[in-house]
């Protein structure tokens, strides 16, 4: 896998054509650890080829799993031979979703040993609700020196009633994974309802689990002794699709997005329509067209089905181009405006106060050297670069590659002038084919 260094975008070209949306990152990063519960071979299809999924597969391999790529996007995982191993720590420290190993290890071994998770930095990211859930299921937890060690004294977790004090995607998923093979019934209340939570429940059920209510406020998990092998295809990535939607809204043009679930995109489509973007929906595709000036609107991020926090930086770029004043309120994370200073370098007029950003529309953005501060902040820089006048150089694109499969190749196919430039040890070498740009 080639590590890339920066993207160079010559902006101002409208986007035209069709793009295939990849499988959902946040479903994949839950389902790969959950595969540890499966007795036998589990085939996962529509898996996004991004660095976060590759790291999680590597973690399973280091624990003794057999991982075999059947074709791009399809992988067979056999966890028959897995055991706990400290060799995984260099990977678990670098990704957020490694916290799902707590639930899957407890479910598989009755004990867990991993590190505190890494991931994008947008303020404090506590995991107290994950821990509360595991303790309710009977685990003792010891956290110290960056390590998390958990153990179920009876060797198998026991079903329980758990109320989450905060609507948390991660805690909902982690408890669901742990409860799948616990003894008896677990009822999880005040859960998150994101599409990937339903996808994880469907995955586990297809392997023999008994989970009901995913997609509502209460999930009921009747624990089973073991899960069996099978095959499962992941849902498309809501946020990747949303990012392409904002790219078309910002740069103009008309693009058909294939392999999407339009219902999952409604929260994003609604806002873009308010701004004057035309969106038509088919069964598994949508067409996004923008050929007129953008109108201002307000956006508040909320847990699903609200507007996704993971789309907040990208929609901010579109709001920068809308006439008048728009207001963004971040309703999920404490500190998700780190990208604003970068956008200001491109001529954006944004004032941040706490969780609110006031965006004054400008005639256009101007290309500039900027950095990807985190995954979605980086995606916003790409959207900004596509619509800006002149050249934008984005550094630290390694963040973007954690979550977007072949973003450079996909945008080039839509007519964008974007190139990925390799590490400084190969100065000046341009990677322009989709293969070279993928991570
Ligand atoms: N929270 C707690 N305690 C907890 C867990 C969460 O207070 O134990 C708080 C958080 O601080 C935050 C809120 O609850 O204020 C929601 O956090 P959540 O647990 O839902 O977030 P997460 O599971 O850590 C996942 C995604 C994020 C996405 C959020 C919200 C993964 C690996 N990450 O994070 O995705 O922003 O849900 O939808 O699934 C991204 O893809 O760019 C990304 C950051």
CSV table of C-alpha atoms and ligand atoms in Angstrom, one decimal:
chain,number,residue,atom,x,y,z
A,1,UNK,CA,0.0,0.0,0.0
A,2,UNK,CA,1.5,3.3,-1.1
A,3,UNK,CA,1.4,6.1,1.4
A,4,UNK,CA,0.6,9.4,-0.2
A,5,UNK,CA,1.7,12.8,0.9
A,6,UNK,CA,-0.3,15.6,-0.6
A,7,UNK,CA,-3.0,16.3,-3.1
A,8,UNK,CA,-2.8,19.0,-5.7
A,9,UNK,CA,-6.1,20.3,-7.0
A,10,UNK,CA,-6.6,22.9,-9.8
A,11,UNK,CA,-10.1,24.0,-9.0
A,12,UNK,CA,-13.0,25.5,-10.9
A,13,UNK,CA,-14.0,22.5,-13.0
A,14,UNK,CA,-17.6,21.3,-12.7
A,15,UNK,CA,-18.0,17.5,-12.1
A,16,UNK,CA,-19.8,15.3,-14.6
A,17,UNK,CA,-20.3,11.5,-14.8
A,18,UNK,CA,-21.0,8.6,-12.5
A,19,UNK,CA,-19.3,7.4,-9.4
A,20,UNK,CA,-19.5,4.1,-7.5
A,21,UNK,CA,-19.9,4.6,-3.7
A,22,UNK,CA,-17.9,2.1,-1.7
A,23,UNK,CA,-19.0,0.1,1.4
A,24,UNK,CA,-19.5,1.9,4.6
A,25,UNK,CA,-16.4,2.6,6.6
A,26,UNK,CA,-18.1,2.8,10.0
A,27,UNK,CA,-20.0,-0.5,9.3
A,28,UNK,CA,-16.8,-2.2,8.2
A,29,UNK,CA,-14.8,-1.1,11.3
A,30,UNK,CA,-17.5,-2.7,13.5
A,31,UNK,CA,-18.0,-5.8,11.5
A,32,UNK,CA,-14.4,-6.8,11.1
A,33,UNK,CA,-13.8,-7.0,14.9
A,34,UNK,CA,-17.2,-8.7,15.3
A,35,UNK,CA,-16.0,-11.4,12.9
A,36,UNK,CA,-14.0,-12.7,15.9
A,37,UNK,CA,-17.3,-14.1,17.3
A,38,UNK,CA,-17.8,-16.3,14.2
A,39,UNK,CA,-17.0,-19.9,14.3
A,40,UNK,CA,-16.0,-20.7,10.8
A,41,UNK,CA,-15.3,-18.6,7.7
A,42,UNK,CA,-17.1,-15.3,7.4
A,43,UNK,CA,-17.1,-13.6,4.0
A,44,UNK,CA,-17.5,-9.9,3.9
A,45,UNK,CA,-18.4,-8.2,0.6
A,46,UNK,CA,-18.4,-4.5,-0.4
A,47,UNK,CA,-15.6,-3.9,2.0
A,48,UNK,CA,-14.0,-0.4,1.5
A,49,UNK,CA,-10.3,-0.6,0.8
A,50,UNK,CA,-9.1,2.1,3.1
A,51,UNK,CA,-6.3,2.1,5.7
A,52,UNK,CA,-8.7,1.7,8.7
A,53,UNK,CA,-10.1,-1.6,7.4
A,54,UNK,CA,-6.6,-2.8,6.4
A,55,UNK,CA,-5.4,-2.1,9.9
A,56,UNK,CA,-8.3,-4.0,11.5
A,57,UNK,CA,-7.7,-7.0,9.2
A,58,UNK,CA,-4.0,-6.9,10.2
A,59,UNK,CA,-5.0,-6.9,13.9
A,60,UNK,CA,-7.1,-10.0,13.3
A,61,UNK,CA,-4.1,-11.6,11.5
A,62,UNK,CA,-1.7,-10.8,14.3
A,63,UNK,CA,-4.2,-12.6,16.6
A,64,UNK,CA,-4.0,-15.7,14.4
A,65,UNK,CA,-6.9,-15.2,12.0
A,66,UNK,CA,-6.7,-16.3,8.4
A,67,UNK,CA,-7.6,-13.4,6.2
A,68,UNK,CA,-7.9,-14.0,2.4
A,69,UNK,CA,-8.8,-11.4,-0.2
A,70,UNK,CA,-11.1,-13.2,-2.7
A,71,UNK,CA,-11.4,-10.2,-4.9
A,72,UNK,CA,-11.1,-6.4,-4.4
A,73,UNK,CA,-13.7,-5.6,-1.8
A,74,UNK,CA,-14.4,-9.2,-0.8
A,75,UNK,CA,-12.5,-10.9,2.0
A,76,UNK,CA,-12.8,-14.2,3.8
A,77,UNK,CA,-12.0,-14.1,7.5
A,78,UNK,CA,-11.5,-17.3,9.6
A,79,UNK,CA,-11.0,-16.6,13.3
A,80,UNK,CA,-10.9,-20.2,14.4
A,81,UNK,CA,-7.3,-19.9,15.6
A,82,UNK,CA,-7.4,-16.4,17.2
A,83,UNK,CA,-5.9,-15.7,20.7
A,84,UNK,CA,-5.1,-12.5,22.6
A,85,UNK,CA,-1.8,-10.9,21.5
A,86,UNK,CA,0.1,-7.8,22.5
A,87,UNK,CA,1.5,-7.6,19.0
A,88,UNK,CA,-1.7,-5.8,18.0
A,89,UNK,CA,-1.0,-2.7,20.1
A,90,UNK,CA,0.9,-0.7,17.5
A,91,UNK,CA,-2.3,-0.8,15.3
A,92,UNK,CA,-4.9,-0.5,18.1
A,93,UNK,CA,-3.3,2.7,19.3
A,94,UNK,CA,-3.7,4.3,15.9
A,95,UNK,CA,-7.4,3.8,15.1
A,96,UNK,CA,-10.6,4.7,16.9
A,97,UNK,CA,-12.6,1.6,16.1
A,98,UNK,CA,-10.1,-0.6,17.9
A,99,UNK,CA,-12.4,-0.1,20.9
A,100,UNK,CA,-14.7,-2.7,19.3
A,101,UNK,CA,-12.1,-5.2,20.2
A,102,UNK,CA,-13.1,-4.9,23.8
A,103,UNK,CA,-16.6,-6.2,23.1
A,104,UNK,CA,-15.5,-8.8,20.5
A,105,UNK,CA,-12.7,-10.2,22.7
A,106,UNK,CA,-14.9,-10.4,25.7
A,107,UNK,CA,-17.6,-12.1,23.6
A,108,UNK,CA,-15.0,-14.6,22.2
A,109,UNK,CA,-12.6,-15.2,25.1
A,110,UNK,CA,-14.4,-13.8,28.2
A,111,UNK,CA,-11.5,-11.5,28.5
A,112,UNK,CA,-9.9,-8.6,26.6
A,113,UNK,CA,-6.6,-6.9,26.3
A,114,UNK,CA,-6.0,-3.9,24.1
A,115,UNK,CA,-4.9,-0.3,24.2
A,116,UNK,CA,-6.9,2.9,24.5
A,117,UNK,CA,-8.1,3.8,21.0
A,118,UNK,CA,-6.6,6.4,18.7
A,119,UNK,CA,-8.3,8.3,15.9
A,120,UNK,CA,-9.2,11.8,14.8
A,121,UNK,CA,-8.9,14.4,17.4
A,122,UNK,CA,-11.9,16.5,18.0
A,123,UNK,CA,-11.7,17.1,21.7
A,124,UNK,CA,-12.3,14.7,24.5
A,125,UNK,CA,-13.5,11.3,23.3
A,126,UNK,CA,-14.5,9.4,26.4
A,127,UNK,CA,-15.5,5.7,26.3
A,128,UNK,CA,-17.2,5.7,29.7
A,129,UNK,CA,-20.5,4.3,28.1
A,130,UNK,CA,-18.6,1.4,26.5
A,131,UNK,CA,-17.1,0.6,29.9
A,132,UNK,CA,-20.5,1.0,31.7
A,133,UNK,CA,-22.0,-1.5,29.2
A,134,UNK,CA,-19.2,-4.1,29.7
A,135,UNK,CA,-19.4,-3.8,33.4
A,136,UNK,CA,-23.2,-4.3,33.3
A,137,UNK,CA,-22.6,-7.5,31.3
A,138,UNK,CA,-20.4,-8.7,34.2
A,139,UNK,CA,-16.9,-7.7,33.1
A,140,UNK,CA,-14.3,-6.3,35.5
A,141,UNK,CA,-12.3,-3.6,33.7
A,142,UNK,CA,-8.8,-2.3,34.5
A,143,UNK,CA,-7.6,0.8,32.6
A,144,UNK,CA,-4.0,2.1,33.2
A,145,UNK,CA,-0.9,3.0,31.3
A,146,UNK,CA,-2.9,3.3,28.0
A,147,UNK,CA,-4.1,-0.4,28.3
A,148,UNK,CA,-7.6,-1.7,28.8
A,149,UNK,CA,-7.9,-5.1,30.4
A,150,UNK,CA,-11.2,-6.7,30.9
A,151,UNK,CA,-12.4,-10.1,32.2
A,152,UNK,CA,-15.6,-11.8,32.8
A,153,UNK,CA,-15.1,-13.8,36.1
A,154,UNK,CA,-17.5,-16.5,34.9
A,155,UNK,CA,-15.8,-16.8,31.5
A,156,UNK,CA,-18.9,-15.7,29.7
A,157,UNK,CA,-20.7,-12.4,29.9
A,158,UNK,CA,-24.2,-12.3,31.3
A,159,UNK,CA,-27.2,-10.4,29.7
A,160,UNK,CA,-28.3,-7.2,31.5
A,161,UNK,CA,-30.4,-4.1,31.1
A,162,UNK,CA,-28.3,-1.1,30.1
A,163,UNK,CA,-29.3,2.5,29.7
A,164,UNK,CA,-26.8,4.6,27.8
A,165,UNK,CA,-26.5,8.1,29.3
A,166,UNK,CA,-25.4,9.5,26.0
A,167,UNK,CA,-26.5,8.4,22.5
A,168,UNK,CA,-23.3,6.8,21.4
A,169,UNK,CA,-22.7,5.0,18.1
A,170,UNK,CA,-19.6,3.3,19.5
A,171,UNK,CA,-21.1,2.2,22.8
A,172,UNK,CA,-24.2,0.9,21.1
A,173,UNK,CA,-22.1,-1.2,18.7
A,174,UNK,CA,-19.7,-2.4,21.4
A,175,UNK,CA,-22.4,-3.6,23.8
A,176,UNK,CA,-24.3,-5.2,21.0
A,177,UNK,CA,-21.2,-7.2,19.9
A,178,UNK,CA,-20.4,-8.2,23.5
A,179,UNK,CA,-24.0,-9.2,24.2
A,180,UNK,CA,-24.4,-11.3,21.0
A,181,UNK,CA,-22.8,-14.4,22.8
A,182,UNK,CA,-23.6,-13.4,26.4
A,183,UNK,CA,-25.8,-15.7,28.5
A,184,UNK,CA,-29.4,-14.5,28.4
A,185,UNK,CA,-31.1,-11.3,27.3
A,186,UNK,CA,-29.5,-7.9,27.1
A,187,UNK,CA,-31.7,-4.8,26.6
A,188,UNK,CA,-29.8,-1.6,25.6
A,189,UNK,CA,-31.8,1.6,25.9
A,190,UNK,CA,-31.2,5.1,24.5
A,191,UNK,CA,-29.1,3.6,21.7
A,192,UNK,CA,-27.9,5.3,18.5
A,193,UNK,CA,-29.8,4.5,15.3
A,194,UNK,CA,-27.2,5.1,12.5
A,195,UNK,CA,-27.5,2.9,9.4
A,196,UNK,CA,-24.3,1.1,10.3
A,197,UNK,CA,-25.8,0.0,13.6
A,198,UNK,CA,-28.6,-1.7,11.7
A,199,UNK,CA,-25.9,-3.2,9.4
A,200,UNK,CA,-24.0,-4.6,12.2
A,201,UNK,CA,-27.1,-6.2,13.7
A,202,UNK,CA,-28.0,-7.7,10.3
A,203,UNK,CA,-24.4,-9.0,9.9
A,204,UNK,CA,-24.6,-10.7,13.4
A,205,UNK,CA,-28.1,-12.0,12.8
A,206,UNK,CA,-27.0,-13.5,9.5
A,207,UNK,CA,-24.3,-15.4,11.4
A,208,UNK,CA,-26.8,-16.7,13.9
A,209,UNK,CA,-27.2,-14.0,16.5
A,210,UNK,CA,-30.7,-12.9,17.8
A,211,UNK,CA,-30.8,-9.1,17.8
A,212,UNK,CA,-34.0,-7.0,17.5
A,213,UNK,CA,-34.8,-3.4,17.4
A,214,UNK,CA,-31.6,-2.0,15.7
A,215,UNK,CA,-32.6,1.3,14.1
A,216,UNK,CA,-34.9,2.1,17.1
A,217,UNK,CA,-34.2,3.5,20.6
A,218,UNK,CA,-34.1,0.1,22.2
A,219,UNK,CA,-32.1,-3.0,21.1
A,220,UNK,CA,-32.7,-6.4,22.5
A,221,UNK,CA,-30.1,-9.1,22.2
A,222,UNK,CA,-30.8,-12.7,23.1
A,223,UNK,CA,-27.4,-14.2,23.6
A,224,UNK,CA,-26.5,-17.3,21.6
A,225,UNK,CA,-23.7,-19.9,22.4
A,226,UNK,CA,-21.9,-19.3,19.1
A,227,UNK,CA,-22.1,-17.7,15.7
A,228,UNK,CA,-21.7,-19.6,12.5
A,229,UNK,CA,-19.9,-18.7,9.2
A,230,UNK,CA,-21.7,-17.0,6.3
A,231,UNK,CA,-21.4,-14.2,3.9
A,232,UNK,CA,-22.5,-10.6,4.2
A,233,UNK,CA,-22.4,-7.5,2.0
A,234,UNK,CA,-21.9,-4.1,3.7
A,235,UNK,CA,-24.2,-1.1,3.1
A,236,UNK,CA,-22.9,1.8,1.0
A,237,UNK,CA,-21.1,4.6,2.8
A,238,UNK,CA,-23.5,7.4,3.7
A,239,UNK,CA,-20.7,9.9,4.3
A,240,UNK,CA,-18.7,9.1,1.2
A,241,UNK,CA,-21.9,9.6,-0.8
A,242,UNK,CA,-22.6,12.8,1.1
A,243,UNK,CA,-19.1,14.1,0.4
A,244,UNK,CA,-19.5,13.6,-3.3
A,245,UNK,CA,-22.9,15.3,-3.1
A,246,UNK,CA,-21.3,18.4,-1.5
A,247,UNK,CA,-18.5,18.3,-4.1
A,248,UNK,CA,-21.0,18.6,-6.9
A,249,UNK,CA,-22.9,21.3,-4.9
A,250,UNK,CA,-19.7,23.3,-4.5
A,251,UNK,CA,-18.0,22.7,-7.9
A,252,UNK,CA,-21.2,22.5,-10.0
A,253,UNK,CA,-22.1,19.9,-12.6
A,254,UNK,CA,-24.2,16.8,-12.6
A,255,UNK,CA,-23.2,13.4,-11.1
A,256,UNK,CA,-24.9,10.1,-10.7
A,257,UNK,CA,-23.9,8.3,-7.5
A,258,UNK,CA,-24.4,4.6,-7.8
A,259,UNK,CA,-24.6,2.0,-5.0
A,260,UNK,CA,-26.3,4.2,-2.5
A,261,UNK,CA,-29.3,3.9,-0.2
A,262,UNK,CA,-31.2,7.2,-0.9
A,263,UNK,CA,-33.1,6.9,2.4
A,264,UNK,CA,-29.8,7.1,4.3
A,265,UNK,CA,-29.0,10.3,2.4
A,266,UNK,CA,-32.3,12.1,3.1
A,267,UNK,CA,-30.8,14.2,5.9
A,268,UNK,CA,-28.1,15.5,3.5
A,269,UNK,CA,-30.4,15.8,0.5
A,270,UNK,CA,-32.9,17.9,2.4
A,271,UNK,CA,-30.2,20.5,3.3
A,272,UNK,CA,-28.8,20.6,-0.2
A,273,UNK,CA,-32.2,21.0,-1.7
A,274,UNK,CA,-32.8,24.0,0.6
A,275,UNK,CA,-29.7,25.5,-0.9
A,276,UNK,CA,-31.0,25.0,-4.5
A,277,UNK,CA,-29.3,21.8,-5.5
A,278,UNK,CA,-31.4,19.4,-7.6
A,279,UNK,CA,-31.4,15.8,-6.3
A,280,UNK,CA,-33.3,13.0,-7.9
A,281,UNK,CA,-33.5,9.5,-6.4
A,282,UNK,CA,-33.7,6.0,-7.9
A,283,UNK,CA,-33.7,2.7,-6.1
A,284,UNK,CA,-30.0,2.5,-5.5
A,285,UNK,CA,-28.7,5.7,-7.1
A,286,UNK,CA,-29.1,9.5,-6.8
A,287,UNK,CA,-28.4,12.2,-9.3
A,288,UNK,CA,-27.1,15.5,-8.0
A,289,UNK,CA,-27.1,18.6,-10.2
A,290,UNK,CA,-26.1,22.2,-9.4
A,291,UNK,CA,-26.3,24.8,-12.1
A,292,UNK,CA,-27.6,27.9,-10.3
A,293,UNK,CA,-26.5,30.1,-7.3
A,294,UNK,CA,-26.6,28.5,-3.9
A,295,UNK,CA,-28.9,29.8,-1.2
A,296,UNK,CA,-28.0,30.1,2.5
A,297,UNK,CA,-29.4,27.8,5.2
A,298,UNK,CA,-28.7,26.7,8.8
A,299,UNK,CA,-27.4,23.2,9.7
A,300,UNK,CA,-27.5,21.5,13.1
A,301,UNK,CA,-25.7,18.2,13.5
A,302,UNK,CA,-27.4,15.5,15.5
A,303,UNK,CA,-27.4,11.7,15.9
A,304,UNK,CA,-29.2,9.9,13.0
A,305,UNK,CA,-31.6,10.6,11.5
A,306,UNK,CA,-30.3,14.2,12.1
A,307,UNK,CA,-27.7,15.8,9.9
A,308,UNK,CA,-24.5,13.8,10.4
A,309,UNK,CA,-21.6,15.4,12.2
A,310,UNK,CA,-19.3,13.6,9.8
A,311,UNK,CA,-20.7,15.9,7.0
A,312,UNK,CA,-20.4,19.1,8.9
A,313,UNK,CA,-17.0,20.3,7.5
A,314,UNK,CA,-18.0,19.4,3.9
A,315,UNK,CA,-21.4,21.2,4.0
A,316,UNK,CA,-19.6,24.2,5.6
A,317,UNK,CA,-17.7,24.6,2.3
A,318,UNK,CA,-20.9,24.7,0.3
A,319,UNK,CA,-22.4,27.3,2.8
A,320,UNK,CA,-19.3,29.4,2.2
A,321,UNK,CA,-20.4,29.8,-1.4
A,322,UNK,CA,-24.1,30.6,-0.6
A,323,UNK,CA,-25.2,34.2,-0.6
A,324,UNK,CA,-26.0,35.5,2.9
A,325,UNK,CA,-25.3,34.3,6.4
A,326,UNK,CA,-25.6,30.6,7.4
A,327,UNK,CA,-25.3,29.2,10.9
A,328,UNK,CA,-23.9,25.7,11.8
A,329,UNK,CA,-24.4,24.2,15.2
A,330,UNK,CA,-22.3,21.2,16.1
A,331,UNK,CA,-24.5,18.9,18.2
A,332,UNK,CA,-22.2,15.9,18.7
A,333,UNK,CA,-18.6,16.8,19.2
A,334,UNK,CA,-17.0,19.5,21.4
A,335,UNK,CA,-14.3,20.6,18.9
A,336,UNK,CA,-15.0,19.9,15.3
A,337,UNK,CA,-14.1,23.3,13.7
A,338,UNK,CA,-10.4,22.7,13.4
A,339,UNK,CA,-10.7,23.0,9.6
A,340,UNK,CA,-12.1,26.5,9.8
A,341,UNK,CA,-8.6,28.1,9.9
A,342,UNK,CA,-7.6,26.2,6.8
A,343,UNK,CA,-10.8,27.3,5.0
A,344,UNK,CA,-10.0,30.9,6.0
A,345,UNK,CA,-6.7,30.6,4.2
A,346,UNK,CA,-8.9,30.1,1.1
A,347,UNK,CA,-10.9,33.2,1.7
A,348,UNK,CA,-13.8,31.8,3.7
A,349,UNK,CA,-15.4,34.1,6.2
A,350,UNK,CA,-16.4,32.0,9.2
A,351,UNK,CA,-16.6,33.0,12.9
A,352,UNK,CA,-16.6,30.2,15.4
A,353,UNK,CA,-18.0,30.6,18.9
A,354,UNK,CA,-18.2,27.4,21.0
A,355,UNK,CA,-20.3,24.9,19.0
A,356,UNK,CA,-21.6,27.5,16.6
A,357,UNK,CA,-20.0,28.7,13.3
A,358,UNK,CA,-21.4,31.7,11.5
A,359,UNK,CA,-20.6,31.5,7.8
A,360,UNK,CA,-20.7,34.6,5.6
A,361,UNK,CA,-21.1,33.6,1.9
A,362,UNK,CA,-18.2,34.8,-0.4
A,363,UNK,CA,-18.2,35.0,-4.2
A,364,UNK,CA,-15.6,32.2,-4.4
A,365,UNK,CA,-12.8,30.5,-2.6
A,366,UNK,CA,-9.2,30.8,-3.6
A,367,UNK,CA,-6.7,28.0,-3.9
A,368,UNK,CA,-4.1,27.9,-1.1
A,369,UNK,CA,-1.8,25.5,0.7
A,370,UNK,CA,-3.8,23.8,3.5
A,371,UNK,CA,-3.7,20.8,5.7
A,372,UNK,CA,-6.2,17.9,6.4
A,373,UNK,CA,-6.7,18.3,10.2
A,374,UNK,CA,-8.7,15.0,10.4
A,375,UNK,CA,-10.6,12.7,8.1
A,376,UNK,CA,-13.7,14.8,7.4
A,377,UNK,CA,-11.8,18.1,7.7
A,378,UNK,CA,-9.5,16.7,5.0
A,379,UNK,CA,-12.6,15.8,2.8
A,380,UNK,CA,-13.8,19.4,3.2
A,381,UNK,CA,-10.4,20.6,2.0
A,382,UNK,CA,-10.9,18.5,-1.1
A,383,UNK,CA,-14.4,19.9,-1.7
A,384,UNK,CA,-13.0,23.4,-1.2
A,385,UNK,CA,-10.1,22.8,-3.6
A,386,UNK,CA,-12.5,21.5,-6.3
A,387,UNK,CA,-14.5,24.7,-6.3
A,388,UNK,CA,-11.7,27.2,-5.6
A,389,UNK,CA,-10.1,29.4,-8.1
A,390,UNK,CA,-6.4,28.4,-8.7
A,391,UNK,CA,-4.4,25.6,-7.1
A,392,UNK,CA,-4.9,24.1,-3.6
A,393,UNK,CA,-2.3,21.9,-2.1
A,394,UNK,CA,-3.5,19.6,0.7
A,395,UNK,CA,-1.0,18.2,3.2
A,396,UNK,CA,-1.5,15.3,5.7
A,397,UNK,CA,-3.8,13.5,3.3
A,398,UNK,CA,-3.1,10.3,5.2
A,399,UNK,CA,-6.1,11.3,7.3
A,400,UNK,CA,-8.3,11.4,4.2
A,401,UNK,CA,-7.1,7.9,3.2
A,402,UNK,CA,-8.4,6.4,6.5
A,403,UNK,CA,-11.9,6.8,5.2
A,404,UNK,CA,-12.2,7.4,1.4
A,405,UNK,CA,-11.4,4.6,-1.1
A,406,UNK,CA,-9.6,6.0,-4.1
A,407,UNK,CA,-11.0,9.5,-3.7
A,408,UNK,CA,-8.4,10.9,-6.2
A,409,UNK,CA,-9.2,8.3,-8.9
A,410,UNK,CA,-13.0,8.8,-8.4
A,411,UNK,CA,-12.8,12.6,-8.7
A,412,UNK,CA,-10.5,12.4,-11.7
A,413,UNK,CA,-13.0,10.2,-13.5
A,414,UNK,CA,-15.6,13.0,-12.9
A,415,UNK,CA,-13.3,15.5,-14.6
A,416,UNK,CA,-11.6,17.0,-11.5
A,417,UNK,CA,-8.0,18.1,-11.9
A,418,UNK,CA,-6.6,16.4,-8.8
A,419,UNK,CA,-3.4,14.5,-8.3
A,420,UNK,CA,-1.8,12.8,-5.4
A,421,UNK,CA,2.0,13.4,-4.9
A,422,UNK,CA,4.1,10.7,-3.3
A,423,UNK,CA,6.2,10.9,-0.1
A,424,UNK,CA,9.2,13.2,-0.1
A,425,UNK,CA,11.5,10.3,-0.6
A,426,UNK,CA,10.3,10.2,-4.2
A,427,UNK,CA,10.2,13.9,-4.9
A,428,UNK,CA,8.1,15.1,-7.8
A,429,UNK,CA,6.6,11.7,-8.6
A,430,UNK,CA,2.9,12.1,-9.5
A,431,UNK,CA,0.4,9.2,-9.0
A,432,UNK,CA,-2.4,9.8,-11.3
A,433,UNK,CA,-3.9,6.4,-11.9
A,434,UNK,CA,-6.7,5.3,-9.7
A,435,UNK,CA,-4.7,2.2,-8.6
A,436,UNK,CA,-1.8,4.3,-7.5
A,437,UNK,CA,-4.0,6.7,-5.7
A,438,UNK,CA,-6.0,4.1,-3.8
A,439,UNK,CA,-5.0,3.2,-0.2
B,1,LIG,N1,-19.6,9.9,24.3
B,1,LIG,C1,-19.5,9.8,25.6
B,1,LIG,N2,-19.1,8.6,26.2
B,1,LIG,C2,-18.9,7.5,25.5
B,1,LIG,C3,-19.0,7.6,24.1
B,1,LIG,C4,-19.4,8.7,23.5
B,1,LIG,O1,-19.6,10.8,26.3
B,1,LIG,O2,-18.6,6.5,26.1
B,1,LIG,C5,-19.9,11.1,23.6
B,1,LIG,C6,-18.8,11.6,22.7
B,1,LIG,O3,-17.9,12.4,23.3
B,1,LIG,C7,-19.6,12.4,21.7
B,1,LIG,C8,-21.0,11.7,21.6
B,1,LIG,O4,-21.0,10.9,22.8
B,1,LIG,O5,-19.9,13.7,22.1
B,1,LIG,C9,-21.1,10.7,20.4
B,1,LIG,O6,-20.0,9.9,20.3
B,1,LIG,P1,-20.1,8.4,19.6
B,1,LIG,O7,-19.8,7.4,20.6
B,1,LIG,O8,-21.4,8.3,18.9
B,1,LIG,O9,-19.0,8.5,18.5
B,1,LIG,P2,-17.9,7.4,18.2
B,1,LIG,O10,-18.6,6.0,18.2
B,1,LIG,O11,-16.6,7.6,18.9
B,1,LIG,C10,-18.6,7.3,15.7
B,1,LIG,C11,-17.9,7.4,14.4
B,1,LIG,C12,-17.5,8.9,14.1
B,1,LIG,C13,-18.8,9.7,14.2
B,1,LIG,C14,-19.5,9.5,15.5
B,1,LIG,C15,-20.9,10.2,15.6
B,1,LIG,C16,-16.7,5.3,14.1
B,1,LIG,C17,-15.4,4.6,14.2
B,1,LIG,N3,-16.7,6.6,14.4
B,1,LIG,O12,-17.7,7.7,16.7
B,1,LIG,O13,-17.0,8.9,12.8
B,1,LIG,O14,-18.4,11.1,14.2
B,1,LIG,O15,-19.8,8.1,15.6
B,1,LIG,O16,-21.7,9.8,14.5
B,1,LIG,O17,-17.8,4.8,13.8
B,1,LIG,C18,-15.7,9.7,11.1
B,1,LIG,O18,-16.1,8.7,10.4
B,1,LIG,O19,-15.1,10.7,10.6
B,1,LIG,C19,-16.0,9.7,12.5
B,1,LIG,C20,-15.3,10.5,13.3
